[in-house]
Steps between C-alpha positions, in 0.01 A plus 500: 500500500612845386557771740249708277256197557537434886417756760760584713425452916606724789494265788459640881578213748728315734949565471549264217704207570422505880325247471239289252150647484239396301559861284829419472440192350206646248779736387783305481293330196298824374883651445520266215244702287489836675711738643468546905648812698455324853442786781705352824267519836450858604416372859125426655613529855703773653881415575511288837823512721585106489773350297304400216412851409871566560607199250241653231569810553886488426395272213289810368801700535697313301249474217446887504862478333417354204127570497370373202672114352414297225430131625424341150431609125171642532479585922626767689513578863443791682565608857356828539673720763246576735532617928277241690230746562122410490173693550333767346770792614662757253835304576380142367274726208841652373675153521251322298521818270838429469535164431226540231730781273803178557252285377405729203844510389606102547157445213633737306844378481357163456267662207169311752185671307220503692602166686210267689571632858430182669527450928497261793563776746236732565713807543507513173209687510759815580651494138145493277405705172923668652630200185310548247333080531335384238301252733540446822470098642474476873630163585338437871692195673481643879258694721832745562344665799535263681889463510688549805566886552302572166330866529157345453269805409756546214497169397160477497485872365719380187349168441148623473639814222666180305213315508288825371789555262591175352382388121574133619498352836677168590468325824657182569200388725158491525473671814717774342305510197196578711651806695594637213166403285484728194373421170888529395589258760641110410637250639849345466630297724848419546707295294768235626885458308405133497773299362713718738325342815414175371870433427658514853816315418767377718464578887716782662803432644386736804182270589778167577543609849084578511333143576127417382249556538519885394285736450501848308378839412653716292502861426491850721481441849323781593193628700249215293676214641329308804864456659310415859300214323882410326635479824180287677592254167837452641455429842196269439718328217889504617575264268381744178753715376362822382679689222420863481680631138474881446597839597387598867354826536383425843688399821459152562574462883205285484678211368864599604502202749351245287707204367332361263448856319743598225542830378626466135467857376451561156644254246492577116178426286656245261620279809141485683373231327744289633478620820088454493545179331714368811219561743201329627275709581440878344334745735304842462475609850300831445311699757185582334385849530376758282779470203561098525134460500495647144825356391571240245846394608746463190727296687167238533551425119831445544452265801253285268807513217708368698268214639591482831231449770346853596363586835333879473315765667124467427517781295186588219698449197604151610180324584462349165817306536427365781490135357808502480642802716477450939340798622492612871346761666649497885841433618415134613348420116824593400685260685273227449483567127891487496472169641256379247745625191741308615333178516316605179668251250267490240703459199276668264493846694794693269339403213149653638674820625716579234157433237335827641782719383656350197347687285518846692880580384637819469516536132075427490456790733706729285325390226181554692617872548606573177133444348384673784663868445486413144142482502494792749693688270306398159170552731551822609309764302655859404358770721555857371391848732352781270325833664186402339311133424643389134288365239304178568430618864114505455489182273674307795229630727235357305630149541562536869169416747711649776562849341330752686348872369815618693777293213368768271759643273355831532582544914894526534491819247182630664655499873832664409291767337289564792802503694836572327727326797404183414683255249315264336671154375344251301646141503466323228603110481520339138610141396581445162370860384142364686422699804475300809410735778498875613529660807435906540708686778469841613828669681427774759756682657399579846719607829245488754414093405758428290549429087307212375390338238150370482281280264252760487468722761173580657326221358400158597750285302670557145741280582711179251335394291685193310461181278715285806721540790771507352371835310398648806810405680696689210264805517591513862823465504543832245261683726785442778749617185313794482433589897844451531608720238260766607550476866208429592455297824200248423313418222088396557370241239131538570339164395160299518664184571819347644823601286770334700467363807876578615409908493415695756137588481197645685169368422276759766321566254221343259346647195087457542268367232134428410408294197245683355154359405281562118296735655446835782215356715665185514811632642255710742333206619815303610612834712418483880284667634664736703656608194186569269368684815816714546493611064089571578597708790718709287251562272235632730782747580455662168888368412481475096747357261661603174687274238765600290828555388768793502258730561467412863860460569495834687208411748662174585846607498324774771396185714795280460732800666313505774467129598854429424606800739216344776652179473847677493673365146623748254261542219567476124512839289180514283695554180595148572142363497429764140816310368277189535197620396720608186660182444257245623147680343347194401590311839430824730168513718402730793221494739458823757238507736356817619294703763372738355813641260763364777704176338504311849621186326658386180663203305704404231520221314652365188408198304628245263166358381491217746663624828392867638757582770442793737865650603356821641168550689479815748216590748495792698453359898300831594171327305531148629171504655317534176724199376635647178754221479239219463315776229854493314589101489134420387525747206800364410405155553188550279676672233766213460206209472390742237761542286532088521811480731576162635672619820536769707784624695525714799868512510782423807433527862694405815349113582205550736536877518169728525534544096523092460207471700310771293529297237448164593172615585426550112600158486821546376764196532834582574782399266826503647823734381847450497741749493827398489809681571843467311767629757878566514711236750334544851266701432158509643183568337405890564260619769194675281204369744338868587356348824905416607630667806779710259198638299251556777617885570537600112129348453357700808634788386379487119148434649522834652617731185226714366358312190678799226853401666418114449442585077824702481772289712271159418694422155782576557509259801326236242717493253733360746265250660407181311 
């Protein structure tokens, strides 16, 4: 394969070399067809004064020298030169910042084009949309936050971005594949270097002096080892000798007096076979916790390889093997299922074991992820940003049953000329010239709340709309391209059902509808009667109504200041609402309702033929006794059966809030929204609730401005607000 032909990968992950992982392995055979800049650890834990640090640090140190070395044709490693700092401060921002401009320069030298940025370590998350990735493959093998002296929030904080983030997700086991469920998300479990392990060859010359039976783990001896149920093997069984192979990045005092307890240390990976091979028993002696409990061991595979009898932790991933796999649970299982092994002599157990992973080399998994970014790649459509919706914009609409009134073409033009500070962006997603999904974003500036970006503002949800996930992932994904680019610190997709379910969201509120029946007095009938009481009493006040269009934009525009200052929200200018009464003519309808030649209450709603929505209704409190409210809704009601509308809806309100409950009572159902929010790394989703105990004081106030000071400062506080 070409260079041209391949992608090139950028590769964030453990210090190469240290020791096998299973992303070493994938890339050891992925280097044959693509080239691979591997990133070095940039640390998940803060430094810890203890020798091992020490040992990795100077090790660091020495690597800093000669940062960047080529380890074969096609792969190149890189230690980046970073201080141990972690956290959010300006210190660990400016490192990060740092290391990103070496990083820059190392794929430029090595002519990397837009490489596939692809990571087992979620700080990662630090150096996104900083490389210029053409895809971005988060390859989840541990729950990280749960490593000892890990900064958990950030962990977490990072994880959850990549997750958001990611065009592919791989998880190695089921249980990880379900914390990070997306519809991006697949699972790959880990492959084994078989004929390595199922070749153990001659037997050590260090094991003469170690008499059988024996008994091993190998790997880190660290904080997920049950050395206390280790130790409780050795006494019960003197005659066992246990041999521990691997670095120690613990103190093990715990075993110091034991004789029957060797302490190999590490040994090199071509001579473990042999060493396995000369054993009797193979242990996995894991505490189980929040990370083993999700964990699919790679060292299991191995184990089964090698064909050895296995005694593990009763961990998730390994209860399907247990035919031919002891599992314990307690410190006494252990022992007795030791005991068991070793008297297991069942001649065709090797053969059974080394079955379930004969076929799950190394070389398949590669393969595996090769025609997975491949597919990604071919899969992804183009998504271009243009000021205004291109050509085909309404065509797609027609085809989509969850395009609202609110897709329109026509609204991104028609806010940013009602109010000049806002930036509209349309999104625009095509595959193979055929457009595939859209997605409309306003930018408003704002210091008081903040720059955002929103999918549309003040309305109920314009949010993706796309063919598949995989669209709507991409459409997301240049949304955070754009907020980033434009500063802006979230972005709201406002949507009518679930988008992702690894974004933050809010779902307090629910858009209310009433399917609508053939005819007026039906639709009367089916009211309660408290209702059809309450529109009779407002008639016998003398309240009339008038229907129209434009020409009653001023008398509801007069009640709509006035509620929105009662209820203390800015109100819209009314050359906003004449820009929609320009633009929308054929959609536009008003309904005022008078006493005498006062508008006391007003609505406007816009249609599409089979949905009327109502995004602004106003009624002015000081007449609530002569119920103009109920005068207004049944107008409106009636006039929407008339013109042969299937549904009618009332528009957003807080879940069982007093407007919910007004319009339940017109037997409205409630259909829930979901507003998700795309966010920079640990960030939180912004505090806009006008009831919240930040925005308690600025709401009191507003309710007390005189009603002329509420029209002037009102838009130009809106245009802010979404």
């Amino acid at each position: 394969m070409t260079r041209e032909a391949a992608c090139d990968f950028l590769v964030f992950s453990d210090d190469w070399g240290r020791h096998p992982s299973s992303c070493q392995h994938l890339f050891k055979h992925l280097a044959r067809d693509h080239c691979v800049l591997w990133v070095n650890t940039v640390g998940i834990r803060p430094a810890r004064p203890d020798l091992f640090t020490l040992r990795r640090g100077l090790r660091k140190l020495r690597d800093w020298r000669r940062p960047l070395r080529q380890v074969d044709e096609r792969f190149w490693v890189l230690d980046l030169p970073m201080l141990p700092l972690t956290g959010r401060g300006i210190a660990a921002r400016l490192n990060v910042a740092l290391a990103a401009r070496t990083l820059r320069r190392t794929l430029d030298r090595l002519r990397f084009h837009q490489p596939v940025l692809w990571t087992s370590v979620p700080n990662a998350a630090d150096f996104l949309r900083r490389l210029d990735e053409r895809a971005l493959v988060y390859y989840v093998t541990d729950d990280y936050a749960f490593w000892p002296g890990a900064d958990r929030e950030k962990v977490r904080r990072d994880d959850r971005h990549l997750t958001g983030r990611a065009d592919r997700i791989l998880a190695v086991s089921e249980a990880l594949a379900e914390t990070h469920r997306t519809p991006r998300t697949r699972l790959l479990p880990h492959g084994v270097d078989f004929e390595h392990f199922a070749a153990a060859g001659d037997e050590p010359p260090e094991l003469a002096a170690v008499p059988h039976p024996r008994a091993a783990y190998f790997g880190l001896l660290y904080e997920k080892i049950d050395f206390e149920a280790i130790r409780r093997l050795a006494e019960a069984m003197p005659s066992l000798q246990i041999v521990l192979i691997g670095p120690a990045t613990v103190g093990l005092d715990v075993l110091n007096d034991m004789p029957n307890v060797h302490l190999i240390g590490p040994i090199p990976y071509a001579e473990l076979p042999a060493w396995l091979g000369a054993m009797d028993v193979l242990l996995l002696p894991y505490v189980r916790d929040g990370q083993t409990e999700k964990a699919s061991p790679l060292k299991f595979r191995e184990c089964l390889a090698v064909g050895k009898p296995i005694v593990a932790r009763n961990l998730p991933d390994l209860v399907a093997t247990a035919d031919v796999v002891r599992l314990y649970d307690r410190s006494d299982q252990l022992i007795e299922q030791v005991r068991a092994a070793l008297e297991d002599h069942r001649s065709d157990l090797p053969s059974k074991m080394r079955s379930r992973v004969a076929d799950d080399d190394w070389s398949r998994r590669a393969q595996q992820v090769q025609a997975a970014v491949a597919g990604l790649l071919a899969d992804r459509p183009d998504v271009t940003v243009d000021s205004s919706p291109p050509p085909g914009w309404s065509q797609y609409l027609t085809r989509r049953r969850d395009a609202t009134l609110f897709h329109d073409p026509r609204w991104p033009a028609l806010i940013a000329r009602a109010y000049p500070s806002n930036k509209p962006f349309c999104l625009t997603a095509r595959r193979n010239g055929q457009l595939v999904g859209l997605l409309a974003l306003i930018a408003q500036k704002s210091r008081l709340f903040g720059s955002h970006l929103t999918s549309l503002p003040w309305f109920d949800a314009a949010g993706v709309l796309a063919d598949d996930p995989q669209t709507a992932h991409a459409l997301c994904r240049e949304a955070w391209r754009l907020a980033e680019r434009l500063g802006g610190r979230w972005t709201e997709l406002r949507q009518t059902a679930p988008l992702d379910p690894q974004l933050p969201q809010r779902t307090d509120k629910a858009a209310l509808r009433l399917d609508l029946p053939d005819r007026a007095d039906q639709l009367w009938e089916s009211l309660p009667a408290k209702v059809r009481n309450q529109v009779r009493k407002a008639q016998r006040c003398g309240l009339t109504v008038q229907a129209g269009k434009a020409e009653l934009l001023a008398d509801f525009h007069r009640v709509y200041v006035r509620t929105m200052r009662d209820l203390g929200s800015p109100p819209h200018a009314l050359r906003f609402f004449r820009l929609i009464a320009e633009r929308f003519a054929d959609e536009i309808d008003l309904v005022v309702v008078y006493h005498a030649s006062t508008p006391v209450a007003a609505g406007l709603t816009l249609s599409d033929g089979r949905i009327v929505h109502l995004p602004w209704a106003a009624s002015d409190h000081r007449y609530n006794a002569m119920c103009p409210n109920m005068l207004l809704y049944w107008t409106m009601l009636e006039q929407a059966v008339g013109h042969g509308a299937a549904v009618f809806d009332f528009g957003r309100s807080s879940v069982d809030s007093g407007t919910y409950r007004f319009k339940r009572q017109w037997g409205g159902h409630a259909c829930p929204l979901y507003w998700h929010y795309l966010l920079p790394p640990g960030a939180s989703p912004p505090d806009l609730q006008p009831h919240s105990a930040r925005h308690r004081l600025p709401v009191a106030i507003w309710k007390r401005l005189p009603v002329s000071a509420a029209r002037w400062l009102g838009p130009r506080l809106i245009a802010q607000l979404s």
